Coordinates of C-alpha atoms in Angstrom, one line a residue:
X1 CA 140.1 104.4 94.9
X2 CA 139.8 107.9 95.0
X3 CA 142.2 110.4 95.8
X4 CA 140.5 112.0 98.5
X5 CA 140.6 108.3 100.1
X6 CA 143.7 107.5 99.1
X7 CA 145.2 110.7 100.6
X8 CA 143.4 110.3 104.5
X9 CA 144.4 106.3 104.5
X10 CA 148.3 106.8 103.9
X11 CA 148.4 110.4 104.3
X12 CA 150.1 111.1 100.9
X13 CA 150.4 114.0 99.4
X14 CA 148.4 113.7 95.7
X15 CA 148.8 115.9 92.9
X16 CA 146.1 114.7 89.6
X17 CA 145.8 116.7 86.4
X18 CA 149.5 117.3 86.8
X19 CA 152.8 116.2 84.7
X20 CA 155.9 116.1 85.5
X21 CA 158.5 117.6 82.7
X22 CA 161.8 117.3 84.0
X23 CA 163.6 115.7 86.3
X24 CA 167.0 117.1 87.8
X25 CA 169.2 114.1 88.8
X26 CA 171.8 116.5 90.5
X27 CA 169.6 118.5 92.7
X28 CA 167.0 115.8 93.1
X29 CA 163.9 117.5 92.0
X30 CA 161.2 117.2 89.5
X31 CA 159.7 119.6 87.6
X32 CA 156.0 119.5 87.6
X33 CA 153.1 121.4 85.8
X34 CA 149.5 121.9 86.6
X35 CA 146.6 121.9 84.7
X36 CA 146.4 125.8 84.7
X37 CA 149.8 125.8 83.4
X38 CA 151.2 126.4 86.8
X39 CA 155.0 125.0 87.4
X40 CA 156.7 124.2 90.3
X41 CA 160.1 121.8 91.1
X42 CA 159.4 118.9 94.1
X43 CA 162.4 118.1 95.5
X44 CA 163.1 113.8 96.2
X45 CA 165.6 111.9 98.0
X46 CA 164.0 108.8 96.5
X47 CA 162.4 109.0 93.2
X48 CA 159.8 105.8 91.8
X49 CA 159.0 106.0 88.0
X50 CA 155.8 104.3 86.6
X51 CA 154.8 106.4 83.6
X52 CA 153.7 103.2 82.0
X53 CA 153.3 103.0 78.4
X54 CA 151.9 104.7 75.3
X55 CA 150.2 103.8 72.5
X56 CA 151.8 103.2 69.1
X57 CA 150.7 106.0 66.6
X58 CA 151.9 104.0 63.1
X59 CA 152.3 106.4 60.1
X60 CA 149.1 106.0 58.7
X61 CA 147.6 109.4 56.8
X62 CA 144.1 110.5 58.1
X63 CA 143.7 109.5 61.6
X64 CA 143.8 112.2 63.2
X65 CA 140.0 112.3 63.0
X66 CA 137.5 112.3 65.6
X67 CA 135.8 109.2 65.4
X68 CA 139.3 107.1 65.4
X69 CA 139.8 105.9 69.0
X70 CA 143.0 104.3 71.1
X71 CA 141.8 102.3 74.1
X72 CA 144.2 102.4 77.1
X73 CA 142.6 104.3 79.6
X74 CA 139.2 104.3 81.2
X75 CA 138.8 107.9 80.3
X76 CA 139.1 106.5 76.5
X77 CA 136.4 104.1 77.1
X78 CA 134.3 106.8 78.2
X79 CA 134.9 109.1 75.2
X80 CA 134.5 105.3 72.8
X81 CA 131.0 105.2 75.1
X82 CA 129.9 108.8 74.4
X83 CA 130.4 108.5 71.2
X84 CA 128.3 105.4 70.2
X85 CA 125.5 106.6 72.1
X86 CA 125.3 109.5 70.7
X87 CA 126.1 108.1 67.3
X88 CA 123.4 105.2 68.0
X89 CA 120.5 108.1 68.6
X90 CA 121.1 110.0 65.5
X91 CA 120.5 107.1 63.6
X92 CA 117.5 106.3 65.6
X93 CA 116.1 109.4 65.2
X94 CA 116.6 109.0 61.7
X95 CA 114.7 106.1 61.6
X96 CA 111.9 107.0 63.0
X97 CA 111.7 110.3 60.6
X98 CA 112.0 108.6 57.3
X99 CA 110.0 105.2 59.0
X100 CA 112.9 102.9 57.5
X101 CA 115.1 100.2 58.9
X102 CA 118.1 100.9 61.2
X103 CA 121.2 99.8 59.2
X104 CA 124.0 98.9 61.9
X105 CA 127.0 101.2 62.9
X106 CA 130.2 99.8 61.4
X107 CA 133.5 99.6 63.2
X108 CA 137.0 98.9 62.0
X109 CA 139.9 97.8 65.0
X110 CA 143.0 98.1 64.0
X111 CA 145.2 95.7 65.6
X112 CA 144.8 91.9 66.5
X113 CA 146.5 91.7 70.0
X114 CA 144.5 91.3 73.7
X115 CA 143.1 95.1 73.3
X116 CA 141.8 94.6 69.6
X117 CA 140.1 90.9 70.1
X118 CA 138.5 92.3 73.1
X119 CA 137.3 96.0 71.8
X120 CA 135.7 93.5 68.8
X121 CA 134.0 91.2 71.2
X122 CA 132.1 94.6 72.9
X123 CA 131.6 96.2 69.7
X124 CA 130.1 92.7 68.2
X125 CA 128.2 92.7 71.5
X126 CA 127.0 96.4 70.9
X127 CA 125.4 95.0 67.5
X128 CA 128.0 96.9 65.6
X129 CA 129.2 95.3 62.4
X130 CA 132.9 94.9 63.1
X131 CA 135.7 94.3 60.9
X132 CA 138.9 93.8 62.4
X133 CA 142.6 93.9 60.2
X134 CA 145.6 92.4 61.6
X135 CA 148.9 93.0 59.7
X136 CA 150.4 89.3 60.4
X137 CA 149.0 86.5 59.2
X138 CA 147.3 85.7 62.7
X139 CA 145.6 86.9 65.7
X140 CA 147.0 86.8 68.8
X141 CA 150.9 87.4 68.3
X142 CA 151.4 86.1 71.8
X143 CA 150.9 82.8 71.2
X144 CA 151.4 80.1 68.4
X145 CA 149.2 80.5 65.1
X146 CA 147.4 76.5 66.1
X147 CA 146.7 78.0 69.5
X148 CA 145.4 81.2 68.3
X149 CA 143.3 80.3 65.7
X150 CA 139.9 78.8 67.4
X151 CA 140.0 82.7 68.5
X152 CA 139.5 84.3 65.3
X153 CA 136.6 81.2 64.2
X154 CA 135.1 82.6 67.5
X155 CA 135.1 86.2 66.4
X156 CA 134.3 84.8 62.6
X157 CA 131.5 82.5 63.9
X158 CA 130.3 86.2 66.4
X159 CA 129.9 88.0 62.4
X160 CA 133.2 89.9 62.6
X161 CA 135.4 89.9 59.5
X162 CA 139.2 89.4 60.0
X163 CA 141.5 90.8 57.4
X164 CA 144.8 88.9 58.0
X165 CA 148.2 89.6 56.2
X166 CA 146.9 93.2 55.3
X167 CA 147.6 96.7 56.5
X168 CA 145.9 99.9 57.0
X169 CA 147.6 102.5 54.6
X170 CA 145.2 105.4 55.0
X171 CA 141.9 106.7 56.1
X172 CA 139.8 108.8 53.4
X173 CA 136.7 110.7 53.5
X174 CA 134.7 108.5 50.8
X175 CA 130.9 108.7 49.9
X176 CA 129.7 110.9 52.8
X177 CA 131.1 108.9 55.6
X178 CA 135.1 107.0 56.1
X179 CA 136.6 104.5 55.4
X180 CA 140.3 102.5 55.3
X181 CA 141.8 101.5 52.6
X182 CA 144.2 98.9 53.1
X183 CA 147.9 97.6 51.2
X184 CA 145.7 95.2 49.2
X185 CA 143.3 97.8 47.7
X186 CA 140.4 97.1 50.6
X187 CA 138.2 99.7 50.9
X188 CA 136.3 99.7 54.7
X189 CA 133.8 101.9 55.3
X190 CA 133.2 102.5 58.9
X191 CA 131.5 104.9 61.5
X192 CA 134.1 104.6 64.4
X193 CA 137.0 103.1 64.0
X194 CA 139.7 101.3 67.3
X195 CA 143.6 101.4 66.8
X196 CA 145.3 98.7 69.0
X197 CA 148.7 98.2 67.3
X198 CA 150.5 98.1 70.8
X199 CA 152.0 100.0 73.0
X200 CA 155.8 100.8 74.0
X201 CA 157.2 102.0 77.6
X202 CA 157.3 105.7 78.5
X203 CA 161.0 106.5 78.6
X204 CA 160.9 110.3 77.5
X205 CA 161.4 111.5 81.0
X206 CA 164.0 108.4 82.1
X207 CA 166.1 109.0 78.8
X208 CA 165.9 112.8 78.9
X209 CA 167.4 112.7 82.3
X210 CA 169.9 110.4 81.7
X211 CA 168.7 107.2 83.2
X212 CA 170.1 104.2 81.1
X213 CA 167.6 102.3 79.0
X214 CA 168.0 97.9 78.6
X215 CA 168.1 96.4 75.2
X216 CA 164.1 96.3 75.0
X217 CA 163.5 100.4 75.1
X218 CA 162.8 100.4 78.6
X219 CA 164.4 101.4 81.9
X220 CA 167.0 99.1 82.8
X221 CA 166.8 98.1 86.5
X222 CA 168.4 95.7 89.0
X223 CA 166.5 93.0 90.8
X224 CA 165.6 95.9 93.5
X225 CA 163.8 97.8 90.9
X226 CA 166.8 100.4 90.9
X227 CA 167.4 102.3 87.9
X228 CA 171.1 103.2 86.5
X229 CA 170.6 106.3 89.4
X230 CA 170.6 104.5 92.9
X231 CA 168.4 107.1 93.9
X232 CA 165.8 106.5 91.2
X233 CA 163.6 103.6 90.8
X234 CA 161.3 102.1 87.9
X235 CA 158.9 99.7 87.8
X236 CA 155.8 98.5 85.6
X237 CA 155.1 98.4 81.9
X238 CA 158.1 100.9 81.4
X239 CA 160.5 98.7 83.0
X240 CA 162.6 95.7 82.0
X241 CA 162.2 92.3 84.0
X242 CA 163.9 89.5 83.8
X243 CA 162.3 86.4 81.8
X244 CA 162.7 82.8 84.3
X245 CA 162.8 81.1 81.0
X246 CA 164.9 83.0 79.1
X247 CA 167.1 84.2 81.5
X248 CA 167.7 87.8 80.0
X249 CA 165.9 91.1 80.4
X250 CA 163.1 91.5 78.4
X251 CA 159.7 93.8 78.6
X252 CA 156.5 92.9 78.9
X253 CA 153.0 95.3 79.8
X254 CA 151.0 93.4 82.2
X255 CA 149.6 94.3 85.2
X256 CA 150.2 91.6 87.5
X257 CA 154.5 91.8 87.1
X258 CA 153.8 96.0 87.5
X259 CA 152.1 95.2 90.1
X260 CA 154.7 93.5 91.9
X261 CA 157.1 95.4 90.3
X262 CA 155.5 98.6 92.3
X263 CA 155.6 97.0 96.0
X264 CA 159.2 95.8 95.4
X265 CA 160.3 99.9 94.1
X266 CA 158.1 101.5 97.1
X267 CA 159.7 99.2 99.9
X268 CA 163.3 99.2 98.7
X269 CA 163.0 103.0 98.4
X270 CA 161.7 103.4 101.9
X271 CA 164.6 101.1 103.2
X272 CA 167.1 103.3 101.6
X273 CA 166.0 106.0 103.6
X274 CA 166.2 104.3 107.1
X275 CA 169.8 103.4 105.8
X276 CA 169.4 99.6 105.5
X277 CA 172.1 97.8 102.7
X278 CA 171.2 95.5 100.1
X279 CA 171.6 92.8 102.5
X280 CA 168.6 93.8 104.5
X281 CA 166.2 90.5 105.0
X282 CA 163.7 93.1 104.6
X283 CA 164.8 94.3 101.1
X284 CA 162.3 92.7 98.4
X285 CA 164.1 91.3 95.1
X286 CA 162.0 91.0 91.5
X287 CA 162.4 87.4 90.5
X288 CA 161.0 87.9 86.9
X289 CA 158.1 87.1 84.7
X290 CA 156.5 84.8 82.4
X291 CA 154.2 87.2 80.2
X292 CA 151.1 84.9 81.8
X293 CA 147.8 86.5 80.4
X294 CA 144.9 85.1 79.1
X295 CA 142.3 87.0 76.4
X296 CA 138.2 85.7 75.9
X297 CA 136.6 86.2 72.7
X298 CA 133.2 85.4 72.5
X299 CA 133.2 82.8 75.1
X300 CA 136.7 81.5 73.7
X301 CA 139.4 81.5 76.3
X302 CA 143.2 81.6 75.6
X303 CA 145.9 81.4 78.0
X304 CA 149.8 81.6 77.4
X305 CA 152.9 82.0 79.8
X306 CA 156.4 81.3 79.3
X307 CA 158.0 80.7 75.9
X308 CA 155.7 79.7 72.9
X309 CA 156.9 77.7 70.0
X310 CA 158.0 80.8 67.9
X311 CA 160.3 82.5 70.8
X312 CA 161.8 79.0 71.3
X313 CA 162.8 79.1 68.1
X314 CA 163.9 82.7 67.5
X315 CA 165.7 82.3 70.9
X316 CA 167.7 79.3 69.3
X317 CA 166.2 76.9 72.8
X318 CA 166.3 73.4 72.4
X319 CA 162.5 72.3 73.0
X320 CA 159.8 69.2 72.3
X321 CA 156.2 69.9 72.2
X322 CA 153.6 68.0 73.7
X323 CA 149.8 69.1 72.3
X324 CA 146.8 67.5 75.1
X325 CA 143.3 67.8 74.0
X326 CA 140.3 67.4 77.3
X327 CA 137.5 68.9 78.6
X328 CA 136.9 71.6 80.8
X329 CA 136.1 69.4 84.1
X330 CA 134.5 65.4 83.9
X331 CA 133.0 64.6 80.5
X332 CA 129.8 62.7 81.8
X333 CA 129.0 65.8 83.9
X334 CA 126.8 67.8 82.1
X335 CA 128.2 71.5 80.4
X336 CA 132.0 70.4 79.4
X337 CA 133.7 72.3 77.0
X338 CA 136.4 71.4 75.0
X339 CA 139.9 72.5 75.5
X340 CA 143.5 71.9 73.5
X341 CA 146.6 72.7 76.1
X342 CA 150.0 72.5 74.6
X343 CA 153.4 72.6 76.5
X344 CA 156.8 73.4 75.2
X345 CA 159.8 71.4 77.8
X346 CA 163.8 70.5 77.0
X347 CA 164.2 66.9 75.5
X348 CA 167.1 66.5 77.5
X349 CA 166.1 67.6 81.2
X350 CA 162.2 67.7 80.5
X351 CA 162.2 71.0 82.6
X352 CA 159.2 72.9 81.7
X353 CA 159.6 75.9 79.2
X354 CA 156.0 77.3 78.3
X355 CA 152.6 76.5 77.4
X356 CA 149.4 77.8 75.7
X357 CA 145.6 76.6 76.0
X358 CA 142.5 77.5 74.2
X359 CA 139.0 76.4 74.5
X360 CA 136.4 76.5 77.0
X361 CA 136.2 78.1 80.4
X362 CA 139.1 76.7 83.5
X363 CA 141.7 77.6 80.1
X364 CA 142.9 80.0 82.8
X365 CA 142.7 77.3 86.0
X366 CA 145.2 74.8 83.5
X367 CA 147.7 77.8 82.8
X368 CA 148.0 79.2 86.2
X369 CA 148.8 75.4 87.7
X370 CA 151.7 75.4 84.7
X371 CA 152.9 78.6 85.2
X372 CA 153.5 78.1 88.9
X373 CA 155.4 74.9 87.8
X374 CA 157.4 76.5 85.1
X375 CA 158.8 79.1 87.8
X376 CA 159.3 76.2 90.6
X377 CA 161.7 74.7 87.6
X378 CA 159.5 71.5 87.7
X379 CA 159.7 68.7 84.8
X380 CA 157.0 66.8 82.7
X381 CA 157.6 63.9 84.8
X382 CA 156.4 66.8 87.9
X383 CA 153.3 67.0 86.1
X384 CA 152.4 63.0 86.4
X385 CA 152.3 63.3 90.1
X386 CA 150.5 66.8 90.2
X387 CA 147.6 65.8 93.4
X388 CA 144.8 68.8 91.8
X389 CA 141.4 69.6 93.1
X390 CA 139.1 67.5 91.6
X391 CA 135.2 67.1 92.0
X392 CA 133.2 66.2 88.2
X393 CA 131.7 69.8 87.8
X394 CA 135.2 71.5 87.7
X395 CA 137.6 68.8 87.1
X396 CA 138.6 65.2 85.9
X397 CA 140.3 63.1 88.0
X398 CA 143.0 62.8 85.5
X399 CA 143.2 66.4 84.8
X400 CA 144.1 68.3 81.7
X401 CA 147.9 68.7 83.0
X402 CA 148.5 65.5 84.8
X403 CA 147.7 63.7 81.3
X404 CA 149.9 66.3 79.4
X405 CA 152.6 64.8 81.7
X406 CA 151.9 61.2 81.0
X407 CA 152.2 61.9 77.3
X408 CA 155.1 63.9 77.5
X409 CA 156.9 61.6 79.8
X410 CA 155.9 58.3 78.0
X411 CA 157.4 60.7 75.1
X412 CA 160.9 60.8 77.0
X413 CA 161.1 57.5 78.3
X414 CA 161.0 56.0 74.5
X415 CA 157.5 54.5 75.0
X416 CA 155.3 56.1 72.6
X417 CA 157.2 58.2 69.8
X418 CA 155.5 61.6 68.5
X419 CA 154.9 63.5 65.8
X420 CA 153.3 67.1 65.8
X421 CA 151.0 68.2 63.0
X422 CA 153.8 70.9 61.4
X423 CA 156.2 67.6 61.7
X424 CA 153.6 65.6 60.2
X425 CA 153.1 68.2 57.2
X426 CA 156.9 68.3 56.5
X427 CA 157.3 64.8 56.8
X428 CA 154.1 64.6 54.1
X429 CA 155.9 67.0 51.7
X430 CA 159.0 64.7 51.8
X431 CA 160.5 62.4 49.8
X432 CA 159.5 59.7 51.9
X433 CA 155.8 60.1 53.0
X434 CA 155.2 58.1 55.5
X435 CA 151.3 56.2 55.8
X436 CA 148.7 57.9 58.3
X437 CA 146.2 55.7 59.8
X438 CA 143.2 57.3 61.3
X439 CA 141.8 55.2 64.6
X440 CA 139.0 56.9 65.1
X441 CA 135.7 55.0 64.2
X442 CA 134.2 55.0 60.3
X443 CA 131.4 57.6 61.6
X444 CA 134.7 60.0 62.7
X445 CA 136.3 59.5 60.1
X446 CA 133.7 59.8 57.5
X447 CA 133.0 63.3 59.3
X448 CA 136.5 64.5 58.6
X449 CA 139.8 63.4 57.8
X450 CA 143.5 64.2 56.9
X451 CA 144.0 63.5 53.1
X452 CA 145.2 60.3 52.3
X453 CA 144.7 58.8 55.7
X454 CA 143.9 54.9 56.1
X455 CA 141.2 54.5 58.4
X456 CA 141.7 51.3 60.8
X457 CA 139.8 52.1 63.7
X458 CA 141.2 51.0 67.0
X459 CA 139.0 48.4 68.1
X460 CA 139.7 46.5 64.8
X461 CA 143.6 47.3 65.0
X462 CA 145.0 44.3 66.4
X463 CA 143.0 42.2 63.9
X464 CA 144.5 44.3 61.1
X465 CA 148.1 44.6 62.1
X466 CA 148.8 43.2 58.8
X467 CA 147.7 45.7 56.6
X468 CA 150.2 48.4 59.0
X469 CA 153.1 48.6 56.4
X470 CA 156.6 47.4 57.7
X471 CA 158.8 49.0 55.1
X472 CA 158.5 53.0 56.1
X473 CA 157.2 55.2 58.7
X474 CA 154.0 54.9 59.9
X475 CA 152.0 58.0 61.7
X476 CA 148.8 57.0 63.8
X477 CA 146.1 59.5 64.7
X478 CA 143.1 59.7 66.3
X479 CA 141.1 63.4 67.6
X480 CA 144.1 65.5 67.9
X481 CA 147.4 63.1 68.7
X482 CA 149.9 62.2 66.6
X483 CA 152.2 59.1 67.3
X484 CA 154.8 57.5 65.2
X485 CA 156.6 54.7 64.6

């Protein structure tokens, strides 16, 4: 949308290249300054923030150089653009003086989040050789490490290197060219390198005027999207929302909540102005998010919304997990791809408190279907009777959900006690180990197993009950499920 277009459809007043500097709560205007320096004060009766966010600068000496890129606009992926074609032709022109082989540009993102998997993907795409470093020991901070991890085989099995667990700690001019040089004493040489270490909301103007911020950093508003100034709004990545899981403000960049976020500020402030009171059926209210996104990395899809393993635990929630591997739509119908979903619920209600999938594409379809039943407050035992689309090129008739709701329910009823791999692992470390038993067939098991694992393949089980031991614990497991007894 252009502004020209923009400005003849709603007949708004639009003002690009411009800033605004100031804002004047007590006479209701905003300073504002113009590309050619210009100034001039607008006055308001109803103000609507949404400066967004801005990228996280971290502390690192030398990267204030001109082939170091952030990616956040579309203007910086025209500049990222620009500057590999241009970088791309020297070298071919250099090729075809000296008659030798082209030796690939070499990138370096910093930063393993959506914005660095997905600048590696089009870089790895480009033919650039990419290396990517990630301070924490995974990718994907968003979700759990299980969930994230078929993400960085996809990258790894694409010919990008992931550095985990390691830091930049400064950028050097080293043998005619750059490189990083990281905490561990990595040296990366690189032609262009990509930092995406985050980003936090853009409070400077808010905080400068007075305007109160939440817990998070950002601009604390009610569910009208009103700030601490009734005559000032905020909404979008600089805002706070509310989590429906979590119950308390919290703040997360995404576009879809600032999207609503937006239309619930513009309305309400329009009300205001014809007088109407909070009461108005016409006011909109912000019921709050889930932080539902999704990333693809070389053909590897991820999905989260609502809490993940880790936040239920920093949050102190009481939670059970139930992991459900499938396919992407009917197995006998040809081009399934394999998928893991895994839901998070309360043992004692079996309400629905997050989940995370990874795999193949219709990742997204399964986490949408959840997410809509994590804000209608459903239960696992909602999930059994879930009546989904089905047809064998885009679904199963028992689809990836409505078996994650068997399990989990048979779970909560008593029927089938489980263990989850981490479980499993502590339980193996323990005093008292208790005896796996792999079901799967000799051929699966022969292709890979856990250590120490009996193989007693299901079809023989009831045969064999009697070498099951009846004086400890017993964990049974075939592809990916773990059940206990």
């Amino acid at each position: 949308m252009t502004s020209d277009v923009f400005s003849r459809r709603f007949h708004l007043d639009i003002r690009t290249e411009t800033s605004v500097t100031a804002i004047d709560r007590r006479a209701r205007t905003v300073t504002c300054r113009r590309a050619d320096g210009a100034s001039e004060d607008i006055a308001y009766d109803r103000l609507v923030l949404a400066p967004g966010t801005v990228g996280i600068t971290p502390p690192i000496p030398g990267l204030g150089r001109d082939n170091i890129f952030t990616l956040r606009t579309v203007p910086d992926v025209d500049e990222i653009t620009a500057f590999l074609e241009a970088a791309q032709a020297r070298d071919t022109e250099a090729v075809e003086a000296q008659r030798r082989t082209i030796a690939p540009l070499r990138a370096v993102v910093i930063g393993g989040g959506y914005i660095g998997l997905e600048a590696a993907e089009q870089l790895l795409r480009r033919g650039l050789r990419v290396t990517l470093v990630e301070m924490a020991d995974q990718l994907m901070l968003a979700m759990d490490p299980e969930m994230s991890l078929p993400l960085q085989e996809a990258l790894e099995k694409a010919g990008c290197e992931v550095v985990l667990s390691d830091a930049v700690s400064e950028v050097v001019d080293a043998d005619g060219g750059t490189e990083v040089r990281t905490r561990l004493g990595r040296r990366i040489p690189f032609d262009i390198a990509i930092l995406a270490v985050g980003v936090r909301p853009n409070v400077h103007l808010a905080e400068e005027a007075g305007i109160e911020l939440g817990r998070t950093g950002a601009i604390r508003v009610d569910e009208f999207q009103r700030t601490s100034d009734p005559c000032i709004y905020a909404a979008g990545d600089a805002a706070e929302t509310m989590h429906l899981v979590l119950g308390k403000p919290v703040n997360i960049p995404l576009a879809g909540p600032a999207n609503k976020a937006g239309r619930i500020a513009g309305a309400n402030a329009a009300l205001d102005l014809e007088g109407a009171s909070d009461n108005d059926p016409r006011r909109l209210r912000f019921r709050g998010v889930l932080g539902t996104a999704g990333v693809r990395v070389c053909q590897t899809l991820a999905c989260v919304t609502g809490l993940t393993e880790a936040q239920a635990r920093r949050e102190g929630a009481s939670f059970a997990v139930t992991y459900m591997p499938g396919t992407s739509h009917a197995g006998y119908y040809p081009g399934a791809g394999q998928m893991t979903l895994k839901v998070l619920y309360e043992p004692d209600s079996g309400r629905l408190l997050g989940a995370q999938a990874v795999g193949a594409d219709g990742v997204d379809k399964r986490i949408d279907v959840l997410a809509t039943a994590i804000a209608a407050g459903m239960t696992v035992e909602d999930l059994e009777h879930l009546d989904l689309c089905y047809a064998p090129p885009f679904g199963s008739a028992k689809d990836l959900q409505i078996e994650t709701g068997f399990a989990a329910s048979n779970i909560r009823r008593g029927l089938m006690p489980s263990v989850t791999p981490a479980e499993l692992l502590d339980e193996l470390n323990s005093d008292d180990p208790p005896t796996v038993i792999d079901v799967r067939t000799k051929h699966e098991f022969d292709s890979g197993h856990l250590e120490g694992a009996v193989n007693i393949p299901l079809d023989e089980f009831r045969g064999r009950l009697d070498e099951v031991p009846t004086d400890g614990p017993v964990v049974v497991y075939c592809g990916c499920l773990l059940y206990t007894s």
